mmCIF file of C-alpha atoms in Angstrom:
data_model
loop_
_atom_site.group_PDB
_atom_site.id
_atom_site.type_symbol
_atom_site.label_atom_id
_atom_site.label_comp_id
_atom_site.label_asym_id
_atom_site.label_seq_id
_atom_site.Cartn_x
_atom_site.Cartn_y
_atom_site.Cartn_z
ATOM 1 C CA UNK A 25 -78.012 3.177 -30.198
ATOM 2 C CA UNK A 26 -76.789 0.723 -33.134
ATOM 3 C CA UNK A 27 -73.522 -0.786 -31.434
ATOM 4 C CA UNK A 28 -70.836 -2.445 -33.710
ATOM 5 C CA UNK A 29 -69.448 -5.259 -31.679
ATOM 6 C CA UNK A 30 -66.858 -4.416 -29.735
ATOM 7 C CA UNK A 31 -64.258 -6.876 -27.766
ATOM 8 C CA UNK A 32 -62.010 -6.445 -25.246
ATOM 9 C CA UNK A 33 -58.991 -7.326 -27.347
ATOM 10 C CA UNK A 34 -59.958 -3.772 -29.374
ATOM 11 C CA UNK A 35 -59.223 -2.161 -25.711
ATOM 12 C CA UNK A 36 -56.241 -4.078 -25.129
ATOM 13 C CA UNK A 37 -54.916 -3.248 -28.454
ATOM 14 C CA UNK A 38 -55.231 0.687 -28.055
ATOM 15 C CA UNK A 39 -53.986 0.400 -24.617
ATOM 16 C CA UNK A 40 -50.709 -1.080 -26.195
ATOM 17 C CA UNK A 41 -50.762 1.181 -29.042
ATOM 18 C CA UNK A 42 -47.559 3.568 -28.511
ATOM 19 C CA UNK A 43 -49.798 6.375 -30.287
ATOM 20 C CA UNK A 44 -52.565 6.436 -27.701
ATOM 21 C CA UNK A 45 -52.350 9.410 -25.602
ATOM 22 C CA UNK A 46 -51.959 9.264 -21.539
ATOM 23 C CA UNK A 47 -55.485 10.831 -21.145
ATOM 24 C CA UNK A 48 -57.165 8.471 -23.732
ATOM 25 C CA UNK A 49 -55.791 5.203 -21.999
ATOM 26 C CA UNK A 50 -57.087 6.388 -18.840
ATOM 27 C CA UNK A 51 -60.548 6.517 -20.170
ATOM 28 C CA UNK A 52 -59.818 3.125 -21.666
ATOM 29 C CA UNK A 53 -58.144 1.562 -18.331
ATOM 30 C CA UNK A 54 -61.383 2.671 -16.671
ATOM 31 C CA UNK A 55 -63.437 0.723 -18.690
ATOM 32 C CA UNK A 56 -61.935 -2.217 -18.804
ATOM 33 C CA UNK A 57 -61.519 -2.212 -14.857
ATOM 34 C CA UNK A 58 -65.445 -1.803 -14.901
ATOM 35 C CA UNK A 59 -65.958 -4.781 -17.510
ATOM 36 C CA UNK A 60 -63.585 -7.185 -15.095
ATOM 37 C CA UNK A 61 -65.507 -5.921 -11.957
ATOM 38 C CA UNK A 62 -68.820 -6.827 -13.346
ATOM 39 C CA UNK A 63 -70.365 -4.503 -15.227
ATOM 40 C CA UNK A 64 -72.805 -4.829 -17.736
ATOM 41 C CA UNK A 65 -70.263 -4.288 -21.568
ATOM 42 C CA UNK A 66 -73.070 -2.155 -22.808
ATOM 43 C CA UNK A 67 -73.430 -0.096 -19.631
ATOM 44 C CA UNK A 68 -69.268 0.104 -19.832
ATOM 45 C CA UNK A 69 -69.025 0.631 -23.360
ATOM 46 C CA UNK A 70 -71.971 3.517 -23.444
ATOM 47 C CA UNK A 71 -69.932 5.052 -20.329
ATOM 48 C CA UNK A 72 -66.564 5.398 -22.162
ATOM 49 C CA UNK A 73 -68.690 6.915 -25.198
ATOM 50 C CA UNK A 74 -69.824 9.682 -23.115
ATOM 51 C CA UNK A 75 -66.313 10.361 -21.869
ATOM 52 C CA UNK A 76 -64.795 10.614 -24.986
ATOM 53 C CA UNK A 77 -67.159 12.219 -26.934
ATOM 54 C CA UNK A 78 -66.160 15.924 -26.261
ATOM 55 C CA UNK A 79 -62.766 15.186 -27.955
ATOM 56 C CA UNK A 80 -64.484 13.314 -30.965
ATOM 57 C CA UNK A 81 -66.896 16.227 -31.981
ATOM 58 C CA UNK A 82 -63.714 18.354 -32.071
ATOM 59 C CA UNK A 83 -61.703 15.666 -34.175
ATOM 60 C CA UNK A 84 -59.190 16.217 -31.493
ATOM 61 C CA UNK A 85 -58.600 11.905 -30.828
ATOM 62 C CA UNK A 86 -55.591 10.059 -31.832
ATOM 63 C CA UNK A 87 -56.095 8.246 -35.211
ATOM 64 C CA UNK A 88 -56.824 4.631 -33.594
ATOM 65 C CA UNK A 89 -59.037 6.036 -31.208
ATOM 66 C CA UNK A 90 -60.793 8.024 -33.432
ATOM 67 C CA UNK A 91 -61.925 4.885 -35.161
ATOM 68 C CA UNK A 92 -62.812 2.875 -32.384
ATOM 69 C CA UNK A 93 -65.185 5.594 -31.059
ATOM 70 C CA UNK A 94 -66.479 5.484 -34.685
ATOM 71 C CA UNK A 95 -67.388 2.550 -33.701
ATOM 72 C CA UNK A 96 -68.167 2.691 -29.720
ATOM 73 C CA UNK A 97 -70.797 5.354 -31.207
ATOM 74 C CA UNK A 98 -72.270 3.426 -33.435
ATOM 75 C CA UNK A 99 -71.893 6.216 -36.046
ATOM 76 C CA UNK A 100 -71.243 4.878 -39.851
ATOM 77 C CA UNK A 101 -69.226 8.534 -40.924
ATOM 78 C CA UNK A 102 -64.960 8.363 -40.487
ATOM 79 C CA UNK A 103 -63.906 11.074 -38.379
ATOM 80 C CA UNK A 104 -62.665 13.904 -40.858
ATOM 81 C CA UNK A 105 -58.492 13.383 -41.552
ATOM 82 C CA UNK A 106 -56.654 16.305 -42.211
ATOM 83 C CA UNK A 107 -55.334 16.545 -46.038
ATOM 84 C CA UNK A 108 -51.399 15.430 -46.170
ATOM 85 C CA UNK A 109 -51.792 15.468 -49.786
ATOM 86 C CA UNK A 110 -49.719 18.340 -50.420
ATOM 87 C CA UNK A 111 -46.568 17.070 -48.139
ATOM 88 C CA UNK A 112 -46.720 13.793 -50.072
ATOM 89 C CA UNK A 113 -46.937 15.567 -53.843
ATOM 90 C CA UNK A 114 -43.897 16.586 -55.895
ATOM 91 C CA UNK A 115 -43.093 20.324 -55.632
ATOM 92 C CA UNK A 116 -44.712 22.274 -58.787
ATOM 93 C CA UNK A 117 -42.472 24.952 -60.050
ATOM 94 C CA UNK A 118 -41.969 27.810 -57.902
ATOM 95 C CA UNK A 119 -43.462 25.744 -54.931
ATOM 96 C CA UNK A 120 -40.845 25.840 -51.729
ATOM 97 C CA UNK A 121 -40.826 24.361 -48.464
ATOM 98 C CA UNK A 122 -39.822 25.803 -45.165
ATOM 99 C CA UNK A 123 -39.354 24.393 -41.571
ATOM 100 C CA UNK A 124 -39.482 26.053 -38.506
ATOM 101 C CA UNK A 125 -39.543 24.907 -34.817
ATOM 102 C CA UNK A 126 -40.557 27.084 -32.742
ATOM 103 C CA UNK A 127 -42.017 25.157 -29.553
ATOM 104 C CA UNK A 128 -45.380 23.740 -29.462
ATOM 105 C CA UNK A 129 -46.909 23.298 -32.984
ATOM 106 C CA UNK A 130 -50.300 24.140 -32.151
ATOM 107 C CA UNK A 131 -49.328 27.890 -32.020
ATOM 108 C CA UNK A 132 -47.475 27.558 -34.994
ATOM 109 C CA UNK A 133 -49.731 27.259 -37.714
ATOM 110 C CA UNK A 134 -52.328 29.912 -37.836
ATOM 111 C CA UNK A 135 -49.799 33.346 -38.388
ATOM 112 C CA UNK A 136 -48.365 31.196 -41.312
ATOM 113 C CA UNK A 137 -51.507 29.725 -42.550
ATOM 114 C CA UNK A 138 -53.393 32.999 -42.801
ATOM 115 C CA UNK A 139 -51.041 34.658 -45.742
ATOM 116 C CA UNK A 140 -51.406 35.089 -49.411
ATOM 117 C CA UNK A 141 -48.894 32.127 -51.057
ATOM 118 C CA UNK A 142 -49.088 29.949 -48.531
ATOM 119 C CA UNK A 143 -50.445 26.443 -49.851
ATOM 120 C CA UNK A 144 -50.509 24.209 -46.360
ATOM 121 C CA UNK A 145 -48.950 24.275 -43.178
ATOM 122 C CA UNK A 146 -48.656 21.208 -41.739
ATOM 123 C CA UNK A 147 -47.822 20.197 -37.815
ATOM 124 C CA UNK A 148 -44.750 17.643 -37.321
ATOM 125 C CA UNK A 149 -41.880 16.313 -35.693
ATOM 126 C CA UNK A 150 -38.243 16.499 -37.533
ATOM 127 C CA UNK A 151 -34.533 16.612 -36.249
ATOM 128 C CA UNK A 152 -34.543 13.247 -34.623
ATOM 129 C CA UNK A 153 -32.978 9.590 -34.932
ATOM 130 C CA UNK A 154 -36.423 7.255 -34.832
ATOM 131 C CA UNK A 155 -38.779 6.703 -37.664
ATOM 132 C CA UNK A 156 -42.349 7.383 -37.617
ATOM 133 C CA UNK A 157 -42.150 9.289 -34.564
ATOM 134 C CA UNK A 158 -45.648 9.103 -32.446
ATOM 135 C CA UNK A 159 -46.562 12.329 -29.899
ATOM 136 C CA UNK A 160 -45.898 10.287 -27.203
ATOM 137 C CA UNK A 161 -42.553 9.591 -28.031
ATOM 138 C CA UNK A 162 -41.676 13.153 -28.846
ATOM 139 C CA UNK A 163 -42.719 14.520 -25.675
ATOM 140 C CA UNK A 164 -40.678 12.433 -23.820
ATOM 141 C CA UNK A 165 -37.522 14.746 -24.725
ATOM 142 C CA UNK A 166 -35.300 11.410 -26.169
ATOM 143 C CA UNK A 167 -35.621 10.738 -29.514
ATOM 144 C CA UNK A 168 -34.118 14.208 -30.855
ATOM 145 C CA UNK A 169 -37.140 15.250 -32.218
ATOM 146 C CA UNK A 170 -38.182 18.724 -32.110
ATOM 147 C CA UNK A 171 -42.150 20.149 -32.695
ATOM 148 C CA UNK A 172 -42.241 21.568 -36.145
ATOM 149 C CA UNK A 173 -44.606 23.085 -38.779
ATOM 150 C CA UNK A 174 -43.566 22.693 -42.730
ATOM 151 C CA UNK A 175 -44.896 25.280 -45.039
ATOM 152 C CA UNK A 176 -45.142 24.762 -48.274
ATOM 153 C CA UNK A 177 -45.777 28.327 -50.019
ATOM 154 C CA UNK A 178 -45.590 29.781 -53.995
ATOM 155 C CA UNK A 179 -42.416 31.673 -53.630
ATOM 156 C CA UNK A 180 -44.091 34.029 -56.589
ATOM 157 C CA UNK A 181 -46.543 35.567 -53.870
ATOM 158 C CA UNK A 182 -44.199 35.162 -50.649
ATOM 159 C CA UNK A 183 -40.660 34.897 -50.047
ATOM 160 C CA UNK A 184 -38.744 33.404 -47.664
ATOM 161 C CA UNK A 185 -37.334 36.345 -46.098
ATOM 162 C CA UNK A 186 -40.968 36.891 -45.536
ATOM 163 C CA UNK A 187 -41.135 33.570 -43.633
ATOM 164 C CA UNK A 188 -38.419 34.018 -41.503
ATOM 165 C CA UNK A 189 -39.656 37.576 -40.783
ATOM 166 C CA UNK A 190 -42.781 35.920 -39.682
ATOM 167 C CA UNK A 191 -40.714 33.258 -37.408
ATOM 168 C CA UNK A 192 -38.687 35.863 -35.389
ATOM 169 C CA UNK A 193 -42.201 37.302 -34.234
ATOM 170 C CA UNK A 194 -43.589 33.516 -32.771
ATOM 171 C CA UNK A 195 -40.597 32.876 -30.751
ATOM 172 C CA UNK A 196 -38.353 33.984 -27.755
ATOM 173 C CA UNK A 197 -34.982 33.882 -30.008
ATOM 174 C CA UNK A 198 -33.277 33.888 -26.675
ATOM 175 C CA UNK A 199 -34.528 30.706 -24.709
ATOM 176 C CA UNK A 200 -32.652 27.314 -25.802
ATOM 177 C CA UNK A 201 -34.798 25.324 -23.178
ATOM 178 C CA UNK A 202 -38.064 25.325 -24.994
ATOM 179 C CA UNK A 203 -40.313 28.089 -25.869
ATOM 180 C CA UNK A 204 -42.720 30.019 -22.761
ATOM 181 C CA UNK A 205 -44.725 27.596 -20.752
ATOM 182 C CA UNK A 206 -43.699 24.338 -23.352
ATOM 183 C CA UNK A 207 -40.014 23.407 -21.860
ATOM 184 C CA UNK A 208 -37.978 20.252 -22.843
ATOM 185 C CA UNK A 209 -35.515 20.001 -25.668
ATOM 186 C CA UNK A 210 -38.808 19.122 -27.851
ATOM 187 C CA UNK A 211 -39.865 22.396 -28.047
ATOM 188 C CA UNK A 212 -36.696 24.401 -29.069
ATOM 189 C CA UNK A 213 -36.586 26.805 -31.636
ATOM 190 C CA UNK A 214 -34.945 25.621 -34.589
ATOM 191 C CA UNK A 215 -34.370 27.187 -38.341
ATOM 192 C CA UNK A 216 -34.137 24.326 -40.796
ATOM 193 C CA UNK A 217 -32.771 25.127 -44.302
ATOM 194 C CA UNK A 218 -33.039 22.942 -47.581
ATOM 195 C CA UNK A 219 -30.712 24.507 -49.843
ATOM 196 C CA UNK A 220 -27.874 27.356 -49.362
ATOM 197 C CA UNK A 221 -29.862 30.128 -50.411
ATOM 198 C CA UNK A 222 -32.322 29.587 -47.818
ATOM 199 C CA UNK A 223 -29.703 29.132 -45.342
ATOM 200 C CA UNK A 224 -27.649 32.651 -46.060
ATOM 201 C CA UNK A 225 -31.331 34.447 -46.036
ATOM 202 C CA UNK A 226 -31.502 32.810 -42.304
ATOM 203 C CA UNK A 227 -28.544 33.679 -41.105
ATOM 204 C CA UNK A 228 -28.557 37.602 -42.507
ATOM 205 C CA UNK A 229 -32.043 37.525 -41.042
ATOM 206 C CA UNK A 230 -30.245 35.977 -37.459
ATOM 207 C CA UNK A 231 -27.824 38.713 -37.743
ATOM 208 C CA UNK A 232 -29.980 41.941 -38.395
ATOM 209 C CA UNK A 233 -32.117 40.778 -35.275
ATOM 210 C CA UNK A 234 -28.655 40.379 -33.291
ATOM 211 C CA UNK A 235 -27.533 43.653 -34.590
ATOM 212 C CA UNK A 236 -31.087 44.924 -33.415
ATOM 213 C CA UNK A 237 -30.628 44.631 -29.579
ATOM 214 C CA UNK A 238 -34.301 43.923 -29.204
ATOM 215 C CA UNK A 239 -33.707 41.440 -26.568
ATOM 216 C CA UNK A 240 -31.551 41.772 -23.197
ATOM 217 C CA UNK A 241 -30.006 38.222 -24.047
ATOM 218 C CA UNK A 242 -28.060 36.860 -27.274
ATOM 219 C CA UNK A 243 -30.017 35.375 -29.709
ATOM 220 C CA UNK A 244 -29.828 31.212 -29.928
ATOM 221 C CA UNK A 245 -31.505 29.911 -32.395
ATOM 222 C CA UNK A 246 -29.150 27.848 -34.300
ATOM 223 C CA UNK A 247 -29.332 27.153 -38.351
ATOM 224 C CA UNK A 248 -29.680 23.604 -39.469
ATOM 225 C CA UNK A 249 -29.797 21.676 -42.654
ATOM 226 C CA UNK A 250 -33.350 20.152 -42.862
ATOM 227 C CA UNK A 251 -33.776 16.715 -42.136
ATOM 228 C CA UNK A 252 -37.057 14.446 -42.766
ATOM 229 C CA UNK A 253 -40.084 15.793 -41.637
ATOM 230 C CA UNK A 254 -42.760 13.493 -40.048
ATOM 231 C CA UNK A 255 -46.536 14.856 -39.960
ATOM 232 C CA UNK A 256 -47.787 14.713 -36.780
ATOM 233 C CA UNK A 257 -50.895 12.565 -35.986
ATOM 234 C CA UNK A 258 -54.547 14.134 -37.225
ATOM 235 C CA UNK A 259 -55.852 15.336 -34.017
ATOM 236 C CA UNK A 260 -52.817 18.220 -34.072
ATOM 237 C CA UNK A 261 -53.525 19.277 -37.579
ATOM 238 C CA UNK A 262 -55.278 22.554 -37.840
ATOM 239 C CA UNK A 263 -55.389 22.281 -34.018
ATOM 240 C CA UNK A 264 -56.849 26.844 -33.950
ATOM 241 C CA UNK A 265 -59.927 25.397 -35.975
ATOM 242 C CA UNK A 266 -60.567 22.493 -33.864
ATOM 243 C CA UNK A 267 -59.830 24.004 -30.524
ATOM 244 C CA UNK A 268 -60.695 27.896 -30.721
ATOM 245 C CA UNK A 269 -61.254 28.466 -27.133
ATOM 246 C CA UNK A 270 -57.855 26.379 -25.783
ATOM 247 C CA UNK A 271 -55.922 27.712 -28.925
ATOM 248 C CA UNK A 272 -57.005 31.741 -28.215
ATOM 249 C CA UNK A 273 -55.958 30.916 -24.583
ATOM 250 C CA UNK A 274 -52.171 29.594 -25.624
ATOM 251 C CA UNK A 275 -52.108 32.281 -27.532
ATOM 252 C CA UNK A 276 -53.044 35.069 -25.768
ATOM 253 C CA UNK A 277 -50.679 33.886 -22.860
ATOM 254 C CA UNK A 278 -47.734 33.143 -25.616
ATOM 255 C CA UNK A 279 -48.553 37.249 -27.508
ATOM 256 C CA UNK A 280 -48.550 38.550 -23.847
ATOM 257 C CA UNK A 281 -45.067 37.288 -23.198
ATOM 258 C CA UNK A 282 -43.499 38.009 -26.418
ATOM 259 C CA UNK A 283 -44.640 41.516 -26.127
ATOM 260 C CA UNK A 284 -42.510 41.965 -22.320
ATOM 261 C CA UNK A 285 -39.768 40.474 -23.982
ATOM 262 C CA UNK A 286 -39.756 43.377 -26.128
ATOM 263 C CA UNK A 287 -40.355 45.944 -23.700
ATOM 264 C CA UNK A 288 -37.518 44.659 -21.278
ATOM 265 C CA UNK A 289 -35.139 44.665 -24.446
ATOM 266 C CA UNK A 290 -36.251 48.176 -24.950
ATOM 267 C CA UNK A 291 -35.510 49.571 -21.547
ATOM 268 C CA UNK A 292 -32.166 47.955 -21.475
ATOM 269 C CA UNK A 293 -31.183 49.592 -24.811
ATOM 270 C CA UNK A 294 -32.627 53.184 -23.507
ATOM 271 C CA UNK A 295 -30.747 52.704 -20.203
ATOM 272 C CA UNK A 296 -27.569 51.945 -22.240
ATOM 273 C CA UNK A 297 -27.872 54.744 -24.857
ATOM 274 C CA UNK A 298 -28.096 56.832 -21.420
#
């Protein structure tokens, strides 16, 4: 294999690298510890290849990392980067955005993604108080950050009703303390609106699923003007294309739930007609 040359300093520099994810500085700890206990850099470097490799096919490494394996591989081609053209472009008429939280991203993006008018969904962070929020400081539940997807959609094919219609079915309306298995204030559900249309089409949407008594427990999702949204790093992008197998398994566990919900609101509305 045709090595670029590769330094210790690049190892040090990802391992400081707030963006570098827990499991990817392990890998990178190890290696190190192996170069400083005398072994052979090649032997190291080819080691830490291997190791990473199964995330690299699937484009699933942070950004930095993703180029140093480039490297580490000794592979000319860039890891593919998702298209953030569209969140970066000025709206063309009858273009809209909308922003919903809704727990863990990942989750969040194919139900949206697959319907006529929609133009991108992207994955991102939004609600928060730091700039150029990273994963890693998301996740740690501080920065007021919550997971988000924006979806930018021709409001000629869909509507936003439609959207929100779409939301209600993703989420447990009822759980402020994340969403299923993903807990942490990160992962609440959150409806963000841009303008006051959008807002009273949320709320009468809020209200009809109140006024529905579909679930045993009031509904919390608050209503919130939309602050900045921040696209979250590549490797989440698209994350059901990348990650079938883990995605369909999130999923499935996330559909199962949601549908109990609904039977357990369903048996306490019987019982009460009764």
């Amino acid at each position: 294999m045709k090595r670029a040359n590769i330094t210790l300093d690049e190892i040090y520099n990802l391992l400081l690298n707030t963006a570098t994810r827990e499991w990817e500085r392990t890998q990178l700890l190890k290696c190190k510890s192996e170069i400083e206990n005398g072994t052979n850099n090649e032997q190291a470097f080819s080691e830490l290849e291997y190791r990473l490799r199964p995330l690299a096919v699937r484009n699933n490494l942070t950004p930095d990392v993703a180029e140093f394996y480039t490297k580490l591989s000794g592979k000319n081609q860039k890891i593919e980067s998702f298209d953030l053209t569209k969140h970066f472009e000025k709206d063309a008429p009858g273009v809209e955005r909308a922003i919903f939280a809704g727990g863990c991203f990942w989750c969040m993006v194919e139900p949206f993604e697959a319907r006529p008018g929609i133009i991108a969904v992207i994955s991102g962070y939004t609600g928060g108080q730091v700039d150029n929020p990273t994963y890693e400081i998301v996740s740690r539940g501080t920065s007021g950050h919550v997971e988000a997807v924006e979806i930018i959609y021709d409001s000629k094919l869909i509507s936003y009703e439609t959207l929100v219609g779409i939301y209600w079915q993703l989420i447990d309306p009822t759980d402020d303390g994340g969403q299923i298995n993903d807990r942490g204030a990160n992962y609440k559900p959150i409806i963000f609106v841009n303008n006051d249309e959008k807002k009273e089409v949320a709320n009468k949407s809020r209200k009809e699923l109140e006024q529905s008594r579909k679930y045993s427990k009031p509904i919390i999702v608050p209503i919130r003007n939309a602050e900045k949204f921040w696209p979250a790093e590549n490797y989440h992008q698209d994350f059901y294309k990348k990650n079938r197998v883990r995605y369909w398994r999130i999923e499935n566990s996330r559909r199962q739930y949601l549908a109990y919900l609904k039977v357990k609101g369903w048996i306490k509305r019987k019982f009460s007609r009764e």
